[in-house]
Amino acid sequence: MAEIRAFKGLRYTKKAGDMASLVCPPYDVISEDERKEYLRCNEYNIIRLELPREGEDPYKTAGETLNEWLGEGILAKDDKDSLYIYEEEFEDNGCTMSFKGIIALVKLEEFSKGIILPHEETLPKAKADRFNLMMSTGCNFSQIYSLYIDEKNTTHEYIEKISSRTPEVCITDDSGVTHRLWRTSDESIISSIAADFAERRLYIADGHHRYETAINYRNTLRELGRSQPGGGTDYVMMTLVDLNSPGLVVYPTHRVVHDVESFNAQAVREKSAEYFDIAADLPKEKALRLLQESYNSGAKAFVFYSGGRFDLFTLKDFEKVCRNSTICREVMELDVSILHSLVLENAMGIDAACIADQTNVIYTRDIDEAISLTDEGADCAFIMNPTRISQIKDVANVGQKMPQKSTYFYPKLITGLVMNKII
């Protein structure tokens, strides 16, 4: 099954400055103004490599910058092959939460083998961007976030042993999330952890584009004669987290719909009434409370917001929907699948291609932003419940994929603590 290995992580040296000024969130959630601010605080911030904008060819510039930093000793590889334990501690709804994962190299496998499983669709543009960066730098600057099942808690015991001492890195970011990092080069522990994973599947939680890009990168370098089977291009850097960790948090991603031809909110309600019980024109607080209660009870529901009013849509008959759908049961179990199929496509006429291309849909994790965008001119918003982690596993296990933006794991893995120089 999954093959993992230790590696000599590429990390910042003391020459680069304070670690807190060198890291950043994932590249795809950073605005241009935020990117500039990171670089203003420290010119060596990892964003210069992970999201390059400088020069006529930013990807080439990133490669040149990486080589300069290696030459200057800003970045250096650890002296021994190691595994890294990474912890995030954060607040969620007034509770202190945390989870720990293992940063390791994982052997790339085609999805068809059923060893590493995706759960979401990907976009060609995003993969082209990451491919160009990999070709120019030969480096993983950020980790793919994957989940595993540790039924006997064997790996958990090793993680706790490694992280029982003082961390090498401990920083708190602007969002209040504390990040800690430990390292082990103990060969017996590394071998034992690797043996644990030899019997496991991995479920990609975040980083589908980067995973598919890594396979493309491997294949391209083989075709060019620059890589051989078993070499560094056969592996990609991941953070591996126990799927049953109590600290895992998945937030919903809400949908804002705009520029639908002849949009009519009442027509949407009337067409949807065939499938949904609709609690109409609720106060905001009551609508959100009922939405939470729907989640707790296992009902499939979401809030429709348009024209200043909140309506709760609750699916009447899931079995009927399954019988009449060509989509497999595991995918139809998702609230987002119900929304896309029965409302966006059936009631509003937004076809699957437009949804995939984000022609008429904006995604946001912020309920207030979804409402504001609608008040400012968008047609409507759909406020969602989160996807359950068990549903991610179920969809992946049957070889299917969820609609885009079905999950938002919080907090995101920080970029810049450990990197993987491939070639």
XYZ file of C-alpha atoms in Angstrom:
423
model
C 0.000 0.000 0.000
C 1.357 3.472 0.852
C 5.141 3.799 0.803
C 6.645 6.567 2.894
C 10.240 7.515 3.494
C 12.305 9.943 5.518
C 14.163 12.768 3.777
C 16.619 15.559 4.375
C 14.212 18.450 4.735
C 15.150 21.793 3.255
C 14.709 24.444 5.943
C 15.472 28.041 6.731
C 18.672 28.794 8.625
C 19.117 31.506 11.232
C 20.458 33.791 8.484
C 16.934 34.178 7.124
C 15.560 35.777 10.280
C 12.682 35.003 12.626
C 10.737 31.907 11.565
C 7.390 33.595 12.068
C 8.302 36.114 9.356
C 9.315 33.406 6.873
C 6.194 31.255 6.657
C 2.813 31.954 5.072
C -0.610 30.345 4.484
C -1.227 28.256 1.334
C -0.583 30.178 -1.864
C -4.162 29.876 -3.133
C -5.694 31.833 -0.235
C -3.275 34.791 -0.401
C -4.183 38.058 -2.128
C -1.605 40.134 -3.956
C -1.655 42.779 -1.213
C -1.023 40.063 1.390
C 1.800 38.647 -0.689
C 3.512 42.031 -0.820
C 3.071 42.465 2.927
C 4.785 39.144 3.658
C 7.743 40.241 1.554
C 7.809 43.663 3.161
C 8.176 42.013 6.557
C 10.926 39.664 5.347
C 12.368 39.499 1.849
C 13.088 35.801 2.366
C 9.477 34.858 3.054
C 8.576 31.580 1.338
C 5.872 33.318 -0.669
C 8.610 34.594 -3.006
C 9.179 30.985 -4.088
C 5.697 29.507 -3.669
C 3.800 32.323 -5.413
C 6.344 34.125 -7.610
C 5.400 37.388 -9.320
C 8.775 38.988 -10.007
C 10.496 39.157 -13.414
C 9.326 38.569 -16.974
C 9.171 34.841 -16.232
C 8.196 34.512 -12.541
C 8.732 30.738 -12.518
C 12.280 31.097 -13.843
C 12.901 33.872 -11.316
C 11.719 31.586 -8.523
C 14.242 28.946 -9.620
C 17.038 31.494 -9.693
C 16.028 32.858 -6.278
C 15.998 29.373 -4.793
C 19.519 28.711 -6.063
C 20.693 32.059 -4.663
C 19.263 31.288 -1.243
C 20.883 27.858 -1.254
C 24.207 29.420 -2.204
C 23.915 32.104 0.465
C 22.943 29.634 3.196
C 19.465 31.076 3.652
C 18.133 27.574 3.067
C 19.951 24.320 3.862
C 19.148 20.636 3.980
C 19.117 18.762 7.271
C 22.127 16.487 7.698
C 20.164 13.236 8.147
C 17.097 11.629 6.639
C 14.275 12.525 8.994
C 10.569 12.449 9.623
C 8.963 15.611 10.972
C 6.069 15.869 13.399
C 3.889 18.904 12.796
C 1.224 20.171 15.200
C -1.401 22.855 14.753
C -3.218 24.199 17.826
C -6.165 26.525 17.331
C -9.485 27.784 18.653
C -12.769 26.565 17.187
C -16.092 27.765 18.588
C -14.466 28.597 21.909
C -12.662 25.254 22.255
C -8.917 24.646 22.021
C -8.261 22.036 19.355
C -5.106 20.456 17.952
C -3.872 17.716 15.684
C -0.463 16.283 14.850
C 0.768 14.854 11.583
C 3.868 13.306 10.052
C 5.707 15.172 7.306
C 7.261 12.550 5.034
C 7.866 11.700 1.414
C 5.185 9.481 -0.088
C 5.623 7.431 -3.240
C 3.433 8.682 -6.065
C 0.766 6.224 -7.181
C -1.842 6.509 -9.897
C -5.303 6.932 -8.428
C -6.435 3.794 -10.253
C -4.308 1.667 -7.890
C -6.514 2.612 -4.943
C -3.573 3.396 -2.667
C -3.789 7.176 -2.657
C -7.338 8.369 -3.108
C -8.673 11.786 -4.157
C -12.065 13.179 -3.297
C -12.352 16.376 -5.355
C -12.135 17.434 -8.984
C -9.242 19.624 -10.162
C -8.807 22.565 -12.549
C -6.340 22.556 -15.490
C -5.224 26.166 -14.924
C -4.160 25.533 -11.331
C -2.243 22.390 -12.325
C -0.413 24.247 -15.117
C 0.708 26.893 -12.627
C 2.081 24.329 -10.155
C 3.732 22.337 -12.952
C 5.592 25.370 -14.270
C 6.818 26.135 -10.764
C 8.041 22.568 -10.203
C 9.825 22.500 -13.548
C 11.674 25.708 -12.677
C 12.522 24.918 -9.052
C 12.557 21.125 -8.671
C 11.096 21.587 -5.209
C 8.000 21.003 -3.059
C 7.571 24.157 -1.002
C 4.356 23.006 0.683
C 2.952 19.679 1.784
C -0.073 17.858 0.458
C -2.476 17.195 3.320
C -3.559 13.535 3.522
C -5.436 11.358 5.985
C -4.878 7.789 7.136
C -6.588 5.353 9.492
C -4.640 4.174 12.547
C -7.070 1.721 14.110
C -4.559 0.316 16.621
C -2.996 3.709 17.497
C 0.473 2.338 16.734
C 1.600 5.384 14.777
C -0.015 7.668 17.331
C 2.327 6.298 19.995
C 5.399 7.130 17.907
C 4.072 10.625 17.185
C 3.553 11.273 20.892
C 7.023 9.952 21.720
C 8.737 12.190 19.168
C 6.735 15.254 20.204
C 7.230 14.786 23.942
C 10.343 16.960 23.903
C 10.680 20.687 23.222
C 9.799 21.508 19.595
C 12.451 22.860 17.227
C 9.941 25.414 15.968
C 7.027 27.026 17.802
C 5.315 30.046 16.241
C 1.845 31.588 16.306
C 0.514 33.096 13.097
C -1.723 36.125 12.534
C -4.824 33.949 12.781
C -3.884 32.765 16.257
C -2.909 29.263 15.116
C 0.173 27.861 16.864
C 2.499 25.712 14.745
C 5.059 23.329 16.262
C 7.661 21.135 14.578
C 9.758 18.232 15.822
C 12.244 16.060 13.928
C 13.473 12.488 14.339
C 16.278 10.742 12.495
C 16.006 7.605 14.646
C 16.202 4.826 12.063
C 14.277 2.285 14.128
C 11.358 4.684 14.666
C 11.374 5.676 10.996
C 11.310 2.022 9.918
C 8.466 1.228 12.299
C 6.348 4.129 11.085
C 7.028 3.218 7.449
C 5.937 -0.365 8.198
C 2.676 0.958 9.657
C 1.882 2.770 6.420
C 2.658 -0.240 4.234
C -0.835 -1.513 5.113
C -2.691 1.767 4.646
C -4.474 3.832 2.076
C -4.125 7.610 2.049
C -6.981 10.028 1.471
C -6.035 13.419 0.039
C -7.669 16.128 2.148
C -6.078 19.182 0.509
C -3.648 19.453 -2.384
C -5.254 17.528 -5.243
C -3.778 19.891 -7.837
C -0.279 19.513 -6.413
C -0.562 15.724 -6.292
C -1.649 15.409 -9.917
C 1.062 17.903 -10.841
C 3.699 15.795 -9.072
C 2.711 12.785 -11.195
C 2.902 14.903 -14.339
C 6.295 16.238 -13.254
C 7.609 12.715 -12.636
C 6.377 11.499 -16.014
C 7.755 14.521 -17.856
C 11.249 14.176 -16.382
C 11.276 10.485 -17.212
C 10.412 11.290 -20.813
C 13.211 13.853 -20.876
C 15.669 11.303 -19.476
C 16.239 13.414 -16.364
C 14.736 10.919 -13.926
C 14.715 7.180 -13.361
C 12.257 4.958 -11.452
C 13.058 5.000 -7.743
C 14.503 8.499 -7.850
C 13.368 11.636 -6.085
C 10.681 12.458 -8.631
C 8.807 9.297 -7.596
C 7.942 10.946 -4.264
C 6.046 13.976 -3.049
C 6.040 15.672 0.364
C 2.924 15.141 2.471
C 1.629 15.806 5.944
C -0.143 12.650 7.122
C -2.863 13.007 9.769
C -4.999 10.369 11.452
C -8.494 10.541 9.977
C -9.969 9.858 13.415
C -8.075 12.642 15.154
C -10.532 14.621 17.332
C -8.757 17.805 16.258
C -9.775 17.555 12.599
C -12.168 20.334 11.631
C -13.938 20.685 8.286
C -15.738 23.935 7.525
C -18.421 24.369 4.874
C -17.862 26.339 1.702
C -20.866 28.491 0.827
C -21.999 29.237 -2.729
C -22.804 32.682 -4.127
C -24.590 32.566 -7.495
C -24.408 35.489 -9.908
C -25.283 36.553 -13.460
C -27.911 33.874 -14.048
C -30.054 34.849 -17.028
C -33.597 35.824 -15.977
C -32.944 34.889 -12.353
C -36.096 34.754 -10.250
C -35.849 33.750 -6.599
C -39.522 32.778 -6.323
C -39.209 30.544 -9.365
C -36.267 28.790 -7.684
C -38.391 28.162 -4.605
C -41.325 26.861 -6.636
C -39.208 24.518 -8.765
C -37.387 23.244 -5.684
C -40.577 22.534 -3.741
C -40.912 19.173 -5.530
C -37.850 17.909 -3.641
C -37.593 20.127 -0.565
C -39.608 21.188 2.420
C -39.102 24.946 2.569
C -39.258 26.912 5.803
C -39.744 30.359 4.328
C -38.631 33.848 5.301
C -36.910 33.001 8.573
C -34.915 35.379 10.774
C -31.216 34.882 10.096
C -30.439 33.469 13.546
C -33.294 30.967 13.366
C -32.339 29.870 9.848
C -28.744 29.197 10.907
C -29.868 27.422 14.090
C -32.188 25.145 12.123
C -29.406 24.492 9.630
C -27.167 23.330 12.479
C -29.955 21.150 13.850
C -30.374 19.604 10.405
C -26.689 18.690 10.411
C -26.925 17.166 13.870
C -29.915 15.049 12.840
C -28.383 13.898 9.556
C -30.900 15.745 7.368
C -29.751 17.192 4.058
C -30.361 20.910 4.130
C -29.047 24.353 3.240
C -30.190 27.954 3.526
C -31.245 29.882 0.418
C -30.673 33.635 0.724
C -32.005 36.137 -1.797
C -33.806 39.449 -1.665
C -33.056 39.873 2.021
C -34.843 36.691 3.143
C -33.599 33.361 4.446
C -35.297 30.077 3.501
C -34.314 26.661 4.825
C -34.444 23.925 2.163
C -34.643 20.403 3.639
C -34.631 17.384 1.339
C -37.852 15.360 1.526
C -36.903 11.931 0.182
C -33.258 11.011 -0.258
C -34.044 7.483 -1.480
C -36.195 8.849 -4.296
C -33.394 11.177 -5.351
C -30.916 8.291 -5.403
C -33.230 6.124 -7.516
C -33.599 8.873 -10.101
C -29.945 9.924 -10.228
C -27.029 8.613 -12.274
C -24.677 9.831 -9.529
C -23.546 7.166 -7.074
C -25.084 7.053 -3.609
C -21.873 8.043 -1.785
C -21.609 11.282 -3.774
C -25.332 12.043 -3.570
C -25.056 11.769 0.236
C -23.338 15.175 0.177
C -25.346 18.337 0.716
C -23.336 20.026 -2.046
C -24.287 17.277 -4.508
C -27.961 17.694 -3.624
C -27.634 21.452 -4.090
C -25.777 21.238 -7.399
C -28.033 18.586 -8.901
C -31.504 19.593 -7.725
C -31.186 23.367 -7.415
C -28.290 24.817 -9.405
C -28.817 22.515 -12.390
C -32.494 21.548 -12.207
C -34.118 24.694 -10.796
C -31.697 27.375 -12.020
C -30.386 25.916 -15.276
C -26.685 26.224 -14.417
C -25.115 23.205 -16.079
C -22.281 21.129 -14.613
C -19.688 22.721 -16.931
C -20.538 26.231 -15.710
C -20.374 25.060 -12.113
C -16.968 23.437 -12.696
C -15.636 26.535 -14.484
C -17.025 28.800 -11.749
C -18.827 30.809 -14.431
C -21.770 31.632 -12.194
C -20.572 30.553 -8.758
C -18.311 32.204 -6.179
C -17.125 30.185 -3.179
C -16.572 31.567 0.306
C -16.137 30.169 3.811
C -17.589 33.323 5.370
C -21.373 33.438 5.833
C -21.389 37.220 6.190
C -19.406 37.584 2.964
C -21.906 35.365 1.138
C -24.748 37.552 2.386
C -22.921 40.794 1.566
C -22.083 39.686 -1.968
C -25.750 38.887 -2.519
C -26.882 42.216 -1.073
C -24.361 43.954 -3.349
C -25.774 42.444 -6.538
C -25.288 38.686 -6.738
C -28.439 36.682 -7.415
C -28.463 34.522 -4.307
C -26.378 32.597 -1.795
C -26.544 29.080 -0.433
C -25.308 28.669 3.135
C -24.076 25.125 3.679
C -23.321 22.640 6.428
C -19.843 21.047 6.417
C -19.067 17.754 4.740
C -18.401 14.976 7.248
C -14.956 13.380 7.287
C -16.587 9.945 7.021
C -18.188 11.070 3.753
C -14.785 11.992 2.337
C -13.571 8.469 3.045
C -16.710 6.877 1.603
C -16.509 8.827 -1.664
C -12.807 8.105 -2.082
C -13.242 4.397 -1.339
C -15.648 3.937 -4.252
C -13.315 5.755 -6.635
C -15.546 8.824 -7.027
C -14.942 12.540 -6.564
C -16.924 15.247 -4.846
C -17.927 18.515 -6.489
C -15.279 21.204 -6.212
C -15.059 23.091 -2.930
C -16.889 20.396 -0.986
C -14.451 20.590 1.928
C -12.420 23.212 3.738
C -10.073 21.714 6.288
C -9.222 24.200 9.024
C -6.643 25.314 9.752
C -4.627 25.033 6.561
C -1.084 23.706 6.739
C 1.431 26.510 6.916
C 4.006 26.828 4.118
C 7.735 27.128 4.753
C 8.486 25.013 7.811
C 9.923 22.146 5.741
C 10.541 21.836 2.010
C 11.584 18.992 -0.256
C 14.319 19.649 -2.844
C 13.620 16.959 -5.420
C 16.458 17.529 -7.900
